[in-house]
mmCIF file of C-alpha atoms in Angstrom:
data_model
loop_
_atom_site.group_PDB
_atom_site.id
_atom_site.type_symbol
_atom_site.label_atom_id
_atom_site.label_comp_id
_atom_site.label_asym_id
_atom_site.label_seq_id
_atom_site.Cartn_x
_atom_site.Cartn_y
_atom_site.Cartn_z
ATOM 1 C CA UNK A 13 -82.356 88.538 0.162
ATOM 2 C CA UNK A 14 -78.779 87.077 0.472
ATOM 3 C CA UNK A 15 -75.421 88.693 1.830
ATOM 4 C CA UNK A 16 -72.155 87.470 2.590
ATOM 5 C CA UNK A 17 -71.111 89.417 5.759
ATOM 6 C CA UNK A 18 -68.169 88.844 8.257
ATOM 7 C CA UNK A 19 -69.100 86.435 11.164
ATOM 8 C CA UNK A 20 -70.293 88.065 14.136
ATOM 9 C CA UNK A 21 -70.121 86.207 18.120
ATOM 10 C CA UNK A 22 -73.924 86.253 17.806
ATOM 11 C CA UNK A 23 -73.323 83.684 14.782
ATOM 12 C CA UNK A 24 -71.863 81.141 17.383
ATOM 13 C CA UNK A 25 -74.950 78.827 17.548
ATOM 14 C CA UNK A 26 -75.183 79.258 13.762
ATOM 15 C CA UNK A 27 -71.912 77.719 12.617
ATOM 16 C CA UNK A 28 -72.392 74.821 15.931
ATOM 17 C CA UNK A 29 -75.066 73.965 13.668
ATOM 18 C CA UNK A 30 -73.662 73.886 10.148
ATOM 19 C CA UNK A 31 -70.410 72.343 11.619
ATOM 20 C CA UNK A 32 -72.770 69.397 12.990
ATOM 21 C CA UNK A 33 -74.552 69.235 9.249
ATOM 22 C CA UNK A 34 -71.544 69.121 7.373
ATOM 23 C CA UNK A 35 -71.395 66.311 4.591
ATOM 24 C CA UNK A 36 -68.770 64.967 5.326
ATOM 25 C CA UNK A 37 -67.777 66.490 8.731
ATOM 26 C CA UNK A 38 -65.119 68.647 7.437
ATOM 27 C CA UNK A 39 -61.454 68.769 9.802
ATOM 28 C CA UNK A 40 -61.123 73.018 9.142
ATOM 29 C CA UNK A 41 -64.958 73.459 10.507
ATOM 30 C CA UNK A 42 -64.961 70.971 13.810
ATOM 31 C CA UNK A 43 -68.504 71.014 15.652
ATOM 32 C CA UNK A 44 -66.843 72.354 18.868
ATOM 33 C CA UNK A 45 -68.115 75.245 20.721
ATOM 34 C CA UNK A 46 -64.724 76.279 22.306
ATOM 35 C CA UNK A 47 -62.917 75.977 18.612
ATOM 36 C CA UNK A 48 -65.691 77.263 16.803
ATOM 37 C CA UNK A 49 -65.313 80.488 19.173
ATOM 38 C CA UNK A 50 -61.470 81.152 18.730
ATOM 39 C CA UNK A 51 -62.776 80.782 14.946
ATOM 40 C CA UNK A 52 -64.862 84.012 14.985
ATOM 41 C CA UNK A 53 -62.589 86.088 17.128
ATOM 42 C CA UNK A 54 -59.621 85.071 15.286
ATOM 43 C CA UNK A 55 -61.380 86.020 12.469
ATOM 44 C CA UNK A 56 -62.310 89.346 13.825
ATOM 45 C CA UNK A 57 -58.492 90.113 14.729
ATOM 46 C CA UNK A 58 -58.050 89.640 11.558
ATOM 47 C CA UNK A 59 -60.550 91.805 10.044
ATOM 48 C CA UNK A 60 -59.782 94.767 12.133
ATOM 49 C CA UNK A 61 -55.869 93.867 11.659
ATOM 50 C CA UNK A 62 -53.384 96.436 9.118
ATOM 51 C CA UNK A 63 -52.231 93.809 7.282
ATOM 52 C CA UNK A 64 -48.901 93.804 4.613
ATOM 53 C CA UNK A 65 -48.186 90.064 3.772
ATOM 54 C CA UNK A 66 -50.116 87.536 4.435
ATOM 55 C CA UNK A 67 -49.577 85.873 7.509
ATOM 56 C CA UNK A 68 -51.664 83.656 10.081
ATOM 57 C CA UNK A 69 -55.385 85.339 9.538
ATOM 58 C CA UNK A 70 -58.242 83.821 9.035
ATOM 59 C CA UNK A 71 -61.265 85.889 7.365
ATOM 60 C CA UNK A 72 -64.367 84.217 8.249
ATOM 61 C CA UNK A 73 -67.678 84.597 6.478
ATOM 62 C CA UNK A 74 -71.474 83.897 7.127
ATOM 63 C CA UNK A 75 -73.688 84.009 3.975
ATOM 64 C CA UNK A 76 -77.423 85.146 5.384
ATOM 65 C CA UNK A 77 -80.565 85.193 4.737
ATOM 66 C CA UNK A 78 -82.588 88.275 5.730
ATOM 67 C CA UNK A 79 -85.799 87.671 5.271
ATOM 68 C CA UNK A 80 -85.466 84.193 7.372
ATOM 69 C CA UNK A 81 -83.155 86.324 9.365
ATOM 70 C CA UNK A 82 -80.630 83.640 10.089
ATOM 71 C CA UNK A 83 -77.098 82.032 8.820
ATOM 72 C CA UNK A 84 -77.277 79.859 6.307
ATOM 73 C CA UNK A 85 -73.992 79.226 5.434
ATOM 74 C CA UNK A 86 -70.206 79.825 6.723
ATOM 75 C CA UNK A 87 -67.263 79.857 4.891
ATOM 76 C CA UNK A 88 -63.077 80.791 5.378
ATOM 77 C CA UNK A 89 -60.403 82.427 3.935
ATOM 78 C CA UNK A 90 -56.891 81.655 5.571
ATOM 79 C CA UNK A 91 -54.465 83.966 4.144
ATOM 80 C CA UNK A 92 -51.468 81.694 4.541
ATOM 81 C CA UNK A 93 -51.985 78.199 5.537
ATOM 82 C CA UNK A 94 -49.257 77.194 6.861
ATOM 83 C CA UNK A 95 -48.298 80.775 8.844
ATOM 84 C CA UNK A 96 -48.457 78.520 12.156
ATOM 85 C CA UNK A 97 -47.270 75.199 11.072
ATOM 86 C CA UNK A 98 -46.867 73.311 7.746
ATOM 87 C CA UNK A 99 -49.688 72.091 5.801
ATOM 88 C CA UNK A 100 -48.967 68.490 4.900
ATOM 89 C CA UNK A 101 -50.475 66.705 1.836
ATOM 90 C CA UNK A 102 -49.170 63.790 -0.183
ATOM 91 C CA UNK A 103 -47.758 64.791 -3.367
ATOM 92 C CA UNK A 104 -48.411 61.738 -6.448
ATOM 93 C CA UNK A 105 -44.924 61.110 -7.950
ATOM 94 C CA UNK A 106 -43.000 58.957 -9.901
ATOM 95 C CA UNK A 107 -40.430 56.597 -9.376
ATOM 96 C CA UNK A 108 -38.372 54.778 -11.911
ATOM 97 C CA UNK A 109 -37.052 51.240 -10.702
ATOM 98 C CA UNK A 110 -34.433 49.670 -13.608
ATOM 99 C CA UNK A 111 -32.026 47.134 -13.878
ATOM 100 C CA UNK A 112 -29.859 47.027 -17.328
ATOM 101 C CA UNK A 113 -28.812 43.126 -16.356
ATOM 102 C CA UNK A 114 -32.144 41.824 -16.305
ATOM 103 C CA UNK A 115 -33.275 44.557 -18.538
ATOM 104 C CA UNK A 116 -36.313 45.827 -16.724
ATOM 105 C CA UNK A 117 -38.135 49.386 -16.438
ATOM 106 C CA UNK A 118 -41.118 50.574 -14.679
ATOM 107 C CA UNK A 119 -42.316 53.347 -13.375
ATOM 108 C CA UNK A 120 -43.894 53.212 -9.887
ATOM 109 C CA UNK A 121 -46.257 55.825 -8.945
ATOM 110 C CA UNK A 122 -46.051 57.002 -5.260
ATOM 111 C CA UNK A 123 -47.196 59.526 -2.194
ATOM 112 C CA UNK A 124 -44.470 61.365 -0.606
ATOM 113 C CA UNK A 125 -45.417 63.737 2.282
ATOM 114 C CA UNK A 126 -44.832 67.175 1.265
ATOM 115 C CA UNK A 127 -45.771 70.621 3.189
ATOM 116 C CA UNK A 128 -45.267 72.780 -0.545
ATOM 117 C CA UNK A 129 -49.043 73.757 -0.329
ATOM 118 C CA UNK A 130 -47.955 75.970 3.160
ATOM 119 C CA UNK A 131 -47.334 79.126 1.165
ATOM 120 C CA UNK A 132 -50.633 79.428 -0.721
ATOM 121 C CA UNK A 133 -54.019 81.085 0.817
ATOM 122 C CA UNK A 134 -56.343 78.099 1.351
ATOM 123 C CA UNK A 135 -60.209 78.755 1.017
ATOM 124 C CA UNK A 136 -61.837 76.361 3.106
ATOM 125 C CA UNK A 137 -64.361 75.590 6.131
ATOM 126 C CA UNK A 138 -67.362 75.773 3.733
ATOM 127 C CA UNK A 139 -70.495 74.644 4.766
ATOM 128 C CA UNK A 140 -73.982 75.290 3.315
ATOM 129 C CA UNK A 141 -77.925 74.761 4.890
ATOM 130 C CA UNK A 142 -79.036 71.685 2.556
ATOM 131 C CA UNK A 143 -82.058 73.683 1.647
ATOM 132 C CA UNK A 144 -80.341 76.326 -0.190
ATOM 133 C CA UNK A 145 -77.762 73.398 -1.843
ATOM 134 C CA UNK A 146 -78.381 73.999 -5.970
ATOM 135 C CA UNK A 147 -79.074 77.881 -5.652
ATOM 136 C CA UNK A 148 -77.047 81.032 -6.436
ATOM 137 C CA UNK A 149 -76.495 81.001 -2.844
ATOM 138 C CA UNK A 150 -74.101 78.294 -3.137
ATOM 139 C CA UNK A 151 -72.108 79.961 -5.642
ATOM 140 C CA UNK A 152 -72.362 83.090 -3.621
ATOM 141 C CA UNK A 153 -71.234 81.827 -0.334
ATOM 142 C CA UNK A 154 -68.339 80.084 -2.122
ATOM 143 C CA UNK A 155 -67.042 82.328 -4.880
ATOM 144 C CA UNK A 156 -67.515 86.205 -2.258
ATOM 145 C CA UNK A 157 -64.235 85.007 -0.994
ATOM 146 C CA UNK A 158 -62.637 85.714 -4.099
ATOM 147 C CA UNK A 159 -64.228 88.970 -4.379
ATOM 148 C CA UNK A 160 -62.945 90.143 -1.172
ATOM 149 C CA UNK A 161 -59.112 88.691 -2.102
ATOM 150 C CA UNK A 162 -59.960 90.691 -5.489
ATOM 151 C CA UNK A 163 -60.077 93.784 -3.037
ATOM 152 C CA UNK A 164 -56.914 93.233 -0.602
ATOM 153 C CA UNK A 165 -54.407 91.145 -2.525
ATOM 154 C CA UNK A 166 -51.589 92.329 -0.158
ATOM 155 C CA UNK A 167 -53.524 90.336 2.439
ATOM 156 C CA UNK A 168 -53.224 87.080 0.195
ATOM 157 C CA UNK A 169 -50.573 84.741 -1.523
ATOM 158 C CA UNK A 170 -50.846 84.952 -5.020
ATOM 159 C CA UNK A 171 -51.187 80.989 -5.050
ATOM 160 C CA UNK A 172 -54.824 80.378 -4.009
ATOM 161 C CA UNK A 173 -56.014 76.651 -3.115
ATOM 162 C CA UNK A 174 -58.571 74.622 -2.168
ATOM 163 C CA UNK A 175 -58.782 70.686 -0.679
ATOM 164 C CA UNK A 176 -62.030 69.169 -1.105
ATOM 165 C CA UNK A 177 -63.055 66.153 1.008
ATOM 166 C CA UNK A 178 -62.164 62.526 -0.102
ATOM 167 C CA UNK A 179 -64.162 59.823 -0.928
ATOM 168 C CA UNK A 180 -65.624 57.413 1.418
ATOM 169 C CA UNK A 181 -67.685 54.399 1.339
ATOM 170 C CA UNK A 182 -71.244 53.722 2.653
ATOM 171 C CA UNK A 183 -69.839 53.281 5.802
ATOM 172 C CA UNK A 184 -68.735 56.592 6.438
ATOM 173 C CA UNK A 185 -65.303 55.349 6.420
ATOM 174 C CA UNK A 186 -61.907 56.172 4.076
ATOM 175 C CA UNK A 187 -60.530 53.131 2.607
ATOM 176 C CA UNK A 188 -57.534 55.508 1.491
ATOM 177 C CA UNK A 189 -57.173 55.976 5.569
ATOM 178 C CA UNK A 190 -57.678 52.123 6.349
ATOM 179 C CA UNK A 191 -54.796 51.505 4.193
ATOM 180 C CA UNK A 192 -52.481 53.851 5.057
ATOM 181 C CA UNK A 193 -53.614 55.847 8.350
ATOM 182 C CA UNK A 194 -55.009 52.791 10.557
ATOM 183 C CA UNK A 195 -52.031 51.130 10.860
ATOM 184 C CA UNK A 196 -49.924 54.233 12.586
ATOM 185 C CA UNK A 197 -52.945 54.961 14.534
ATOM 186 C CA UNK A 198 -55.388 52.869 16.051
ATOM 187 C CA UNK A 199 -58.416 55.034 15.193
ATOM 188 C CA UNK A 200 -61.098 55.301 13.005
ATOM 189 C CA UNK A 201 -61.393 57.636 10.304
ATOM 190 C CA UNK A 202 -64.092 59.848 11.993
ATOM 191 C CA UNK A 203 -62.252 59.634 14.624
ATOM 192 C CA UNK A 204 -59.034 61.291 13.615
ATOM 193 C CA UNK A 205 -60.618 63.582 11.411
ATOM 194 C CA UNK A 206 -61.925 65.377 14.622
ATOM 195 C CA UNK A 207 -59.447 65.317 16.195
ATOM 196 C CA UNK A 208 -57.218 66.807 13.937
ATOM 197 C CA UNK A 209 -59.998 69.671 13.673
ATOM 198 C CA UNK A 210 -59.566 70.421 17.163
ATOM 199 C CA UNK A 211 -55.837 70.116 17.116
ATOM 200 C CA UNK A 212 -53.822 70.496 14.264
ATOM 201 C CA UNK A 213 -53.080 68.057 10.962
ATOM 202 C CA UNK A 214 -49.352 68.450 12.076
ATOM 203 C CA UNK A 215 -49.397 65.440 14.497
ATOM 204 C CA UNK A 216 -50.539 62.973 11.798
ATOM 205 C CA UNK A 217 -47.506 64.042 9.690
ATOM 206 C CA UNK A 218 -45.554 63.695 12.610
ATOM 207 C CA UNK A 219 -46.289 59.883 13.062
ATOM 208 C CA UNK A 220 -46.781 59.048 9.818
ATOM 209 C CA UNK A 221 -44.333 57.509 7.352
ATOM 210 C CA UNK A 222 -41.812 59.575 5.782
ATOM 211 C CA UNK A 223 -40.722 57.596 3.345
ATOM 212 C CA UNK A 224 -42.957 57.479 -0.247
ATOM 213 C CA UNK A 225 -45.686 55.135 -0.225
ATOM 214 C CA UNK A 226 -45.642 52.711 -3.331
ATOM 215 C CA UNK A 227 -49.154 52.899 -4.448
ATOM 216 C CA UNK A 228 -48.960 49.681 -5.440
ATOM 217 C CA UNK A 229 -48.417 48.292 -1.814
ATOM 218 C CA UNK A 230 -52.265 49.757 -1.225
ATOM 219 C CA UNK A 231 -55.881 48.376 -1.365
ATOM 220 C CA UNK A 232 -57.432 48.741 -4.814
ATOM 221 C CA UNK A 233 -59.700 50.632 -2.896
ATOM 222 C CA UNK A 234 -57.569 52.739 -1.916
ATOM 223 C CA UNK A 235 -55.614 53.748 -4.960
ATOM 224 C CA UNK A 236 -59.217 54.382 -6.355
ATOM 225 C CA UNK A 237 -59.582 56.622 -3.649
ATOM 226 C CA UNK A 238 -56.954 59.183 -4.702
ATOM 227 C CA UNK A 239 -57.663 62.252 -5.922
ATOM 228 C CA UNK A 240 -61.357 61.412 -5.802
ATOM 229 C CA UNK A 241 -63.648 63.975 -4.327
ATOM 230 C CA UNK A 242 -66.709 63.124 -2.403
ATOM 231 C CA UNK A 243 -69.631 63.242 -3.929
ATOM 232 C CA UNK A 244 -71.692 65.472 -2.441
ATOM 233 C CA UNK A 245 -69.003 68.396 -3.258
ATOM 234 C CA UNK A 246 -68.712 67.064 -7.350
ATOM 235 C CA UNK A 247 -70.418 70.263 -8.655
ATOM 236 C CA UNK A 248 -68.655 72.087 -6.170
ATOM 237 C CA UNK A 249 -65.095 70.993 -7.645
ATOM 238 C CA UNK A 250 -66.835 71.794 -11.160
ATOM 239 C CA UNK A 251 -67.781 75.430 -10.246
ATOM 240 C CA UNK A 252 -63.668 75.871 -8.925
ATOM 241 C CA UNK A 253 -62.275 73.914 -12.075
ATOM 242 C CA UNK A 254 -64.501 76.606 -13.868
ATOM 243 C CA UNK A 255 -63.431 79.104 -12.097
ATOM 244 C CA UNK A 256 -59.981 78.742 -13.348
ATOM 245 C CA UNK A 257 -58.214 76.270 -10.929
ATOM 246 C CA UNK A 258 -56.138 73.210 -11.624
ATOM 247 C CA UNK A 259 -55.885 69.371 -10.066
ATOM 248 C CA UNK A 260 -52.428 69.362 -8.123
ATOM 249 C CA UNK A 261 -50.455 66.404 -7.414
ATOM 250 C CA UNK A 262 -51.272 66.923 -4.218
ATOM 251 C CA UNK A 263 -54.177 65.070 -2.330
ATOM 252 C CA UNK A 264 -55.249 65.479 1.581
ATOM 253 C CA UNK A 265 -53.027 63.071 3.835
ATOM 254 C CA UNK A 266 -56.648 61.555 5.811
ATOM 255 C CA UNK A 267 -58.408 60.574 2.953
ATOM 256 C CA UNK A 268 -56.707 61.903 -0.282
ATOM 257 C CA UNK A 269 -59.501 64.319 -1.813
ATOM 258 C CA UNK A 270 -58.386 66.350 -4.197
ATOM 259 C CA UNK A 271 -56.236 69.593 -4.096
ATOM 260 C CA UNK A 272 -57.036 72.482 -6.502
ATOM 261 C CA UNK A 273 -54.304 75.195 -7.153
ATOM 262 C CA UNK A 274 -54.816 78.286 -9.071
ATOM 263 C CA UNK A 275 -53.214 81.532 -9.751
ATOM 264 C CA UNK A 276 -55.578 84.197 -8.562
ATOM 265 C CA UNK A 277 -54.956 86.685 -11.649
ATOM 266 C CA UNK A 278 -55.956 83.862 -13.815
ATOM 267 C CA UNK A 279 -59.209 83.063 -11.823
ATOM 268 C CA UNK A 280 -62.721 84.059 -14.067
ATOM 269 C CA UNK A 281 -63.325 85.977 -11.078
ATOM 270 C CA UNK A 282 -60.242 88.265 -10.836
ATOM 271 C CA UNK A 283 -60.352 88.843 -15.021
ATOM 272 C CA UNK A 284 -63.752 89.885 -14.954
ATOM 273 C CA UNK A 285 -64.771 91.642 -12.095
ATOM 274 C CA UNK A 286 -64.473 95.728 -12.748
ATOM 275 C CA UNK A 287 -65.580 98.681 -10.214
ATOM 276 C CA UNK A 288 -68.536 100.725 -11.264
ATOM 277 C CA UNK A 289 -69.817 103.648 -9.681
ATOM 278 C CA UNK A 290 -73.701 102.927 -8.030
ATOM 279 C CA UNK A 291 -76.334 104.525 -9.814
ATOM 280 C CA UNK A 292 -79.660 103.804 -7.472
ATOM 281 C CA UNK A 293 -83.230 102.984 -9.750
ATOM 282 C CA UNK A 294 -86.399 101.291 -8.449
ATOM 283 C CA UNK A 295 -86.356 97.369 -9.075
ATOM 284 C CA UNK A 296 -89.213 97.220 -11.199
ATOM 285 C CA UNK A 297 -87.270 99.955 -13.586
ATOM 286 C CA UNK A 298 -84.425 97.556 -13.737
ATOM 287 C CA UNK A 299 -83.370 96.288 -16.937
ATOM 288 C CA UNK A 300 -82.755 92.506 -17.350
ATOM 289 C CA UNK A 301 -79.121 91.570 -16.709
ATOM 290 C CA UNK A 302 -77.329 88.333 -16.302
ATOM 291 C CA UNK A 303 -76.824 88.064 -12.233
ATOM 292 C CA UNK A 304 -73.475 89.083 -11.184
ATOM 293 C CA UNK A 305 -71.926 89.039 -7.867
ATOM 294 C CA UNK A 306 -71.390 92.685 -6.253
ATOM 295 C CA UNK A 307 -69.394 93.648 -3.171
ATOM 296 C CA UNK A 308 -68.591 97.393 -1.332
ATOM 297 C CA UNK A 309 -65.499 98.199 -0.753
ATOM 298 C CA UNK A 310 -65.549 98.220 3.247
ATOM 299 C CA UNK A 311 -63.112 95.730 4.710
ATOM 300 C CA UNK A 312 -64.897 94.912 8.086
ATOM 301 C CA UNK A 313 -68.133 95.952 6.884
ATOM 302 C CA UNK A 314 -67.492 93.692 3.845
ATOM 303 C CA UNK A 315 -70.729 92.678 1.975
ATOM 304 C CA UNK A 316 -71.632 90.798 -1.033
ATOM 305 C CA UNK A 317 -74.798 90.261 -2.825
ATOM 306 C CA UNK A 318 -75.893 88.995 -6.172
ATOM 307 C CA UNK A 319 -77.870 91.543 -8.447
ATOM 308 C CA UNK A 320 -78.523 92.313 -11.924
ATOM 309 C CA UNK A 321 -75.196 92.949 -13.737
ATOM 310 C CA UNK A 322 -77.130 95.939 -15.222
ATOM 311 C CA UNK A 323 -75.102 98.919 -16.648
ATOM 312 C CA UNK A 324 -76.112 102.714 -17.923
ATOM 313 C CA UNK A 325 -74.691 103.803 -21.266
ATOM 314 C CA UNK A 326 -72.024 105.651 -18.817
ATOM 315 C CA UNK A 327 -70.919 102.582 -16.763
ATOM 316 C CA UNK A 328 -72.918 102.793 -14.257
ATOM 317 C CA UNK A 329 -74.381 99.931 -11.954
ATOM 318 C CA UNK A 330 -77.644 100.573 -11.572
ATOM 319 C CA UNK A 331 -78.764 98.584 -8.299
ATOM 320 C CA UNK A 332 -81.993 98.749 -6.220
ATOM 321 C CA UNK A 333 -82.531 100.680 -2.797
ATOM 322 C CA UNK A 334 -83.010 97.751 -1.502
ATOM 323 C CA UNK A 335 -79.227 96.022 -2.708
ATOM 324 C CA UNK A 336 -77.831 99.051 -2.199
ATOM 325 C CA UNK A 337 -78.491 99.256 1.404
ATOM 326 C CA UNK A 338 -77.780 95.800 1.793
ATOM 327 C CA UNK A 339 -74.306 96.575 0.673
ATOM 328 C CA UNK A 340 -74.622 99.876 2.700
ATOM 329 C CA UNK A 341 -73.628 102.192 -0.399
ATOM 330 C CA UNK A 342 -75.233 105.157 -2.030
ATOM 331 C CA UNK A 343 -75.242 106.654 -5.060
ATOM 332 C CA UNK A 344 -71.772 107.230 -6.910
ATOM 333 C CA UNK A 345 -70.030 105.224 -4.546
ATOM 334 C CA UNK A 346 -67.858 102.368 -6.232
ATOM 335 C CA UNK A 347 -69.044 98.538 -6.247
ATOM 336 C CA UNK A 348 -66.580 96.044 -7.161
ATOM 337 C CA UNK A 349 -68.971 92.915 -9.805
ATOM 338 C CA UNK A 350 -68.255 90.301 -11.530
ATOM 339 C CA UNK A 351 -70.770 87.954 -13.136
ATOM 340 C CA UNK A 352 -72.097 84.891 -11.627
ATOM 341 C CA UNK A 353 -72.215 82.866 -14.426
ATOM 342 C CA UNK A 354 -68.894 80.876 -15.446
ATOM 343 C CA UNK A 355 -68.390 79.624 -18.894
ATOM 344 C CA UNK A 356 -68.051 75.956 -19.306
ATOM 345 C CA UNK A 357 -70.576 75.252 -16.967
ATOM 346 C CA UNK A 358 -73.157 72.616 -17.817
ATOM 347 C CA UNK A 359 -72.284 72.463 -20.968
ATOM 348 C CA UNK A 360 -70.387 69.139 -20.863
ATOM 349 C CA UNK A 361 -67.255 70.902 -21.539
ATOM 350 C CA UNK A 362 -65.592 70.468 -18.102
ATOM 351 C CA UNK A 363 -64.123 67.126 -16.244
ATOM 352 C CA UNK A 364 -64.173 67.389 -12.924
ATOM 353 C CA UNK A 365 -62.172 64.162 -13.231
ATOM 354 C CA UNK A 366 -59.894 64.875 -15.871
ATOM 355 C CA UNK A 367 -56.299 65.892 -14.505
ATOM 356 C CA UNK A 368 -54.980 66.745 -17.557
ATOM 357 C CA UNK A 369 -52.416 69.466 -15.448
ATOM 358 C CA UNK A 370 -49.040 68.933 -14.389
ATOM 359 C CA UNK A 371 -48.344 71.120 -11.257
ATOM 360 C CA UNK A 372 -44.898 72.228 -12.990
ATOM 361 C CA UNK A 373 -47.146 74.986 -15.377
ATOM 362 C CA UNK A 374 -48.156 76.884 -11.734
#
């Protein structure tokens, strides 16, 4: 059996190791003990925090797997990303270059450094064992975070986003950064994508050009680069696009993957989950139900599972002994679900590389 939980100081070793097996090494999750300890007790501040607005917390989960009885999985929730310091990205623009003499027009797209994406809540750090990679665990470990915003919205911006890692060649390496990055900094892109995990994005903006790039001044590489996810997280940007988030114009300033925005009362998630009371039945008395994903209502004690979306003729969710103690409820107590399944998925009917969305609509 799965549950999302809170991360714990015994989950240290854990997330040392899914930090390390990250594909590609991710700048929010570094694979550094020292960071990767401020991480959980941060995290546990947080948690145990009275909380208004959101501010500088970060909410850190571990999905797990009792019956291995270890972490399989590790994901974040920062309630406002740029609380400490702003959260750069390059917004796509256009400029339009005309002369009425020589009667000439053309529009130029560029990048132009922008921190606008500081005010939303970014989910992020996500990072899943490969051997549950295709499962409902994946889902689970990334869409519980939106169950738990569902819960405490006045710890969250009502602007929710998500960056998802660039692409990069067989090498390893970002020809977005070799054209851009490399020539301000003499580093490779592995390089300076851990060290900005274990400091802070905000010295790249810093150094970096603050005028708009012409996109036509880059690699052809390069400009294919933008907006492109990696892809080992393609069905990943699928499941969000699903979900009810939308391409930005904005794109990550190392290696320009893809930035989703989305307003969190518009998220499948948000419109469909709905507390029932618990209503406790043996597993093999069950009925069959689509799976759905089901959380308590306990903030540091938080816990998600998915379960049969299975309802009495009252409105009651009628869950096992076994999910119910998992979620550490009993009978009549009030589960927040909301089903796993999102429409549009596999059915063709998404792009994941469409944009078709003008950030303007937000």
């Amino acid at each position: 059996m799965l549950v999302i939980r809170p991360v714990r100081p015994a989950d240290l070793p854990a997330l040392e190791r899914l930090a390390g097996s990250a594909t590609p090494r991710l700048t929010n999750l570094p694979a550094h003990r020292d960071r990767l300890e401020e991480r959980i007790a941060r995290s546990q501040r947080a948690f145990a925090a009275e909380v208004e607005a959101p501010g500088d917390e970060h909410y850190t989960f571990v999905l797990e797997d009792l019956e291995r009885g270890e972490v399989a999985g590790t994901a974040t929730i920062r309630a406002q990303v740029g609380a400490r310091e702003a959260y750069y990205t390059y917004r796509q623009e256009t400029l339009i270059h005309a002369s009425q003499q020589l009667d000439v027009r053309r529009e130029v797209p560029t990048l132009s450094l922008s921190h606008e994406v500081s005010e939303a809540t970014l989910l992020c750090a996500l990072s899943l064992d490969a051997r549950y990679k295709g499962t409902s665990a994946e889902s689970l470990l990334r869409r519980a975070r939106l169950m738990f915003i569902a819960q405490y919205p006045e710890r969250f911006a009502s602007i929710l986003a998500m960056a998802f890692p660039g692409y990069l060649d067989e090498q390893g390496e970002s020809p977005f950064w070799n054209s851009v990055g490399r020539h301000f900094f003499v580093r490779d892109y592995q390089e300076i994508n851990y060290l900005a995990g274990v400091r802070s994005k905000s010295f790249i903006a810093e150094v970096m050009p603050q005028f708009p790039l012409y996109l036509a001044l880059l690699t052809p590489q390069a400009r294919a680069a933008i907006g492109r996810e990696h892809p080992d997280h393609e069905s990943a940007l699928t499941e969000m696009l699903a979900e009810g988030f939308l391409r930005s114009r904005h794109v990550d300033i190392f290696d320009a993957g893809p930035v989703i925005k989305g307003e969190r009362e518009r998220l499948a998630s948000f419109r469909r989950a709905a507390w029932h009371p618990v209503r406790i039945r043996p597993a093999h008395a069950l009925p069959d139900a689509e799976p759905a994903m089901v959380a308590n209502q306990r903030l540091g004690d938080f816990r998600c599972v998915v379960a049969r979306y299975a309802l009495s003729p009252t409105g009651q969710l009628m869950l096992s002994p076994e999910h119910a103690e998992r979620l550490g409820v009993e009978e009549g107590r009030a589960v927040l679900a909301a089903p796993l399944a999102l429409s549009g998925m596999g059915d063709g009917s998404l792009d994941a590389h469409d944009p078709g969305y003008d950030e303007g609509e937000l």
